[in-house]
XYZ file of C-alpha atoms in Angstrom:
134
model
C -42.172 3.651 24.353
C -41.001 6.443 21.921
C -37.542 5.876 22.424
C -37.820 2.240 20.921
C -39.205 3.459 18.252
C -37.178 2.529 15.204
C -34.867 0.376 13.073
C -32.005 -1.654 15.381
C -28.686 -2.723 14.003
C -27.129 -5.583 16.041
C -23.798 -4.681 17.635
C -22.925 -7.642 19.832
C -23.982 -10.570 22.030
C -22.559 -12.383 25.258
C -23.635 -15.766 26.555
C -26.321 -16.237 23.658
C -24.953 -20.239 22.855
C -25.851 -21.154 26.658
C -29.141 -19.008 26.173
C -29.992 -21.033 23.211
C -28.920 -24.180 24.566
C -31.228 -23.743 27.959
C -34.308 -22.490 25.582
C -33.663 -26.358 24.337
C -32.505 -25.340 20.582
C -30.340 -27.947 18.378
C -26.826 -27.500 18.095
C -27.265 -26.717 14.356
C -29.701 -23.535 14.816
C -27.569 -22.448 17.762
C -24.613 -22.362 15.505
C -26.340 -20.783 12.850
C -27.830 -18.141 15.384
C -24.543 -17.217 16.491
C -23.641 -16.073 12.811
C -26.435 -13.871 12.315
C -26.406 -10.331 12.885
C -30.004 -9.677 13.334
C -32.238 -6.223 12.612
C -35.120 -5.040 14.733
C -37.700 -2.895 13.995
C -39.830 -1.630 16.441
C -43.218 0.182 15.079
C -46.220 2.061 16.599
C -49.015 0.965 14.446
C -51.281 3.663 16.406
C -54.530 3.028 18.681
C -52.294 1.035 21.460
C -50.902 -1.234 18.926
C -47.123 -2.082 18.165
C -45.239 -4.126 16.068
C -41.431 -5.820 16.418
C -39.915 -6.895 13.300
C -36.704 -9.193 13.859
C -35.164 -10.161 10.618
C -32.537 -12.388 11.197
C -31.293 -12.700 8.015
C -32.174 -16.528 7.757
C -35.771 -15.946 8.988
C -38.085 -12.844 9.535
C -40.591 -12.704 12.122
C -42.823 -10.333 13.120
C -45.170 -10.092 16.657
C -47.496 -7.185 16.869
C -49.109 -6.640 20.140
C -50.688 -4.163 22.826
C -49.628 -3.858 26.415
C -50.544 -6.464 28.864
C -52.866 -8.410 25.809
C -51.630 -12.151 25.186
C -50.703 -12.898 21.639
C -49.629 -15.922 20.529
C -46.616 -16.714 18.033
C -43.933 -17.955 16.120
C -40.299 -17.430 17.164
C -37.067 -16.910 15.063
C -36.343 -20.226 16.265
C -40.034 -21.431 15.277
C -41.140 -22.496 18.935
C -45.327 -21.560 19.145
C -45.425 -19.426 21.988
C -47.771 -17.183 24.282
C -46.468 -13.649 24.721
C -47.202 -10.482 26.901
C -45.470 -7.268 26.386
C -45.731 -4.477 29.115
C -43.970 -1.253 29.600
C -42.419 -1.046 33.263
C -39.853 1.945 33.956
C -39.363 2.643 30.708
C -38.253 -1.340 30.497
C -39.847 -2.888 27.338
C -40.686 -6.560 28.633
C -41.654 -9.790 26.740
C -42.776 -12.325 28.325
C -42.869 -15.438 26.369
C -44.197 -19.121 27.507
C -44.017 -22.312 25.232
C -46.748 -25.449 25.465
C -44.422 -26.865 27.912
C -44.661 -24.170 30.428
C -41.161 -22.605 29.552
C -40.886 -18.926 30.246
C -38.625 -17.228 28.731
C -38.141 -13.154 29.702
C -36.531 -10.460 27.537
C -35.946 -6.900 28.916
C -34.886 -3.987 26.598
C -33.793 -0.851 27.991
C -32.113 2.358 26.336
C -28.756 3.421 27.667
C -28.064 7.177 27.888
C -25.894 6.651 24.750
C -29.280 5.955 23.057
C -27.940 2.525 22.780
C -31.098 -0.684 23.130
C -29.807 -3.036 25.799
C -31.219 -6.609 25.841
C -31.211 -9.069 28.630
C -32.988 -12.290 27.771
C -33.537 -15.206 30.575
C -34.440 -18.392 30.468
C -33.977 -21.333 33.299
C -31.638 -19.119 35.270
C -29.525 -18.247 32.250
C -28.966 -14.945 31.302
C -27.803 -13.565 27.615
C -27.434 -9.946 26.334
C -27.434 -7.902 23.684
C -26.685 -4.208 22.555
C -28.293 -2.585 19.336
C -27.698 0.890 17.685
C -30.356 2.778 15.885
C -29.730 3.310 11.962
């Protein structure tokens, strides 16, 4: 988990508009998404406990969590969800499941150029995204 440690500048996204579309997100605030370049900050708040921070410039949201616990929030596109976050071959997952049963998965791994590599899927659609520690 060490390795995510940190603050995440966004470098670039592919096939986030069909992502957004298949989470079930308005036209408008898919637009808007696409302009954003969002920051993440990933804390450990100590005793098991972390925190991501995704500020995405419009609207900051923060989940803080420990492995395998549910916690429920607010996404950046302000859908009430259940989360789980667990730590599987040093593969940060979120797991992520709206009132309606929708399950949405995001994956972030660290490429040996110490760049954080997102995949997020939802109803068979995939989207990713790279970040670079500031």
């Amino acid at each position: 988990m060490e390795a995510f440690i940190g603050t995440w500048t966004f470098v670039e996204s592919d096939n986030f508009e069909p992502y957004l579309k298949a989470l079930g997100i308005a036209a408008p605030l898919r637009k808007l998404a696409n302009l954003t370049t969002p920051t993440v900050i990933i804390s450990d708040l100590g005793n098991g406990e972390y925190s991501v921070k995704t500020d995405a410039v419009v609207r900051s949201v923060v989940v803080t969590f420990k492995f395998g616990e549910k916690v429920g929030e607010t996404t950046v596109d302000f859908r009430k969800v259940e989360s789980v976050f667990t730590l599987e071959d040093e593969t940060l997952v979120w797991t992520s499941t709206d009132k309606n049963g929708l399950t949405t998965v995001v994956r972030r791994t660290i490429s040996s150029e110490g760049i954080m590599l997102v995949e997020m899927e939802v109803r068979g659609i995939t989207a990713t995204a790279k970040f670079k520690k500031s």
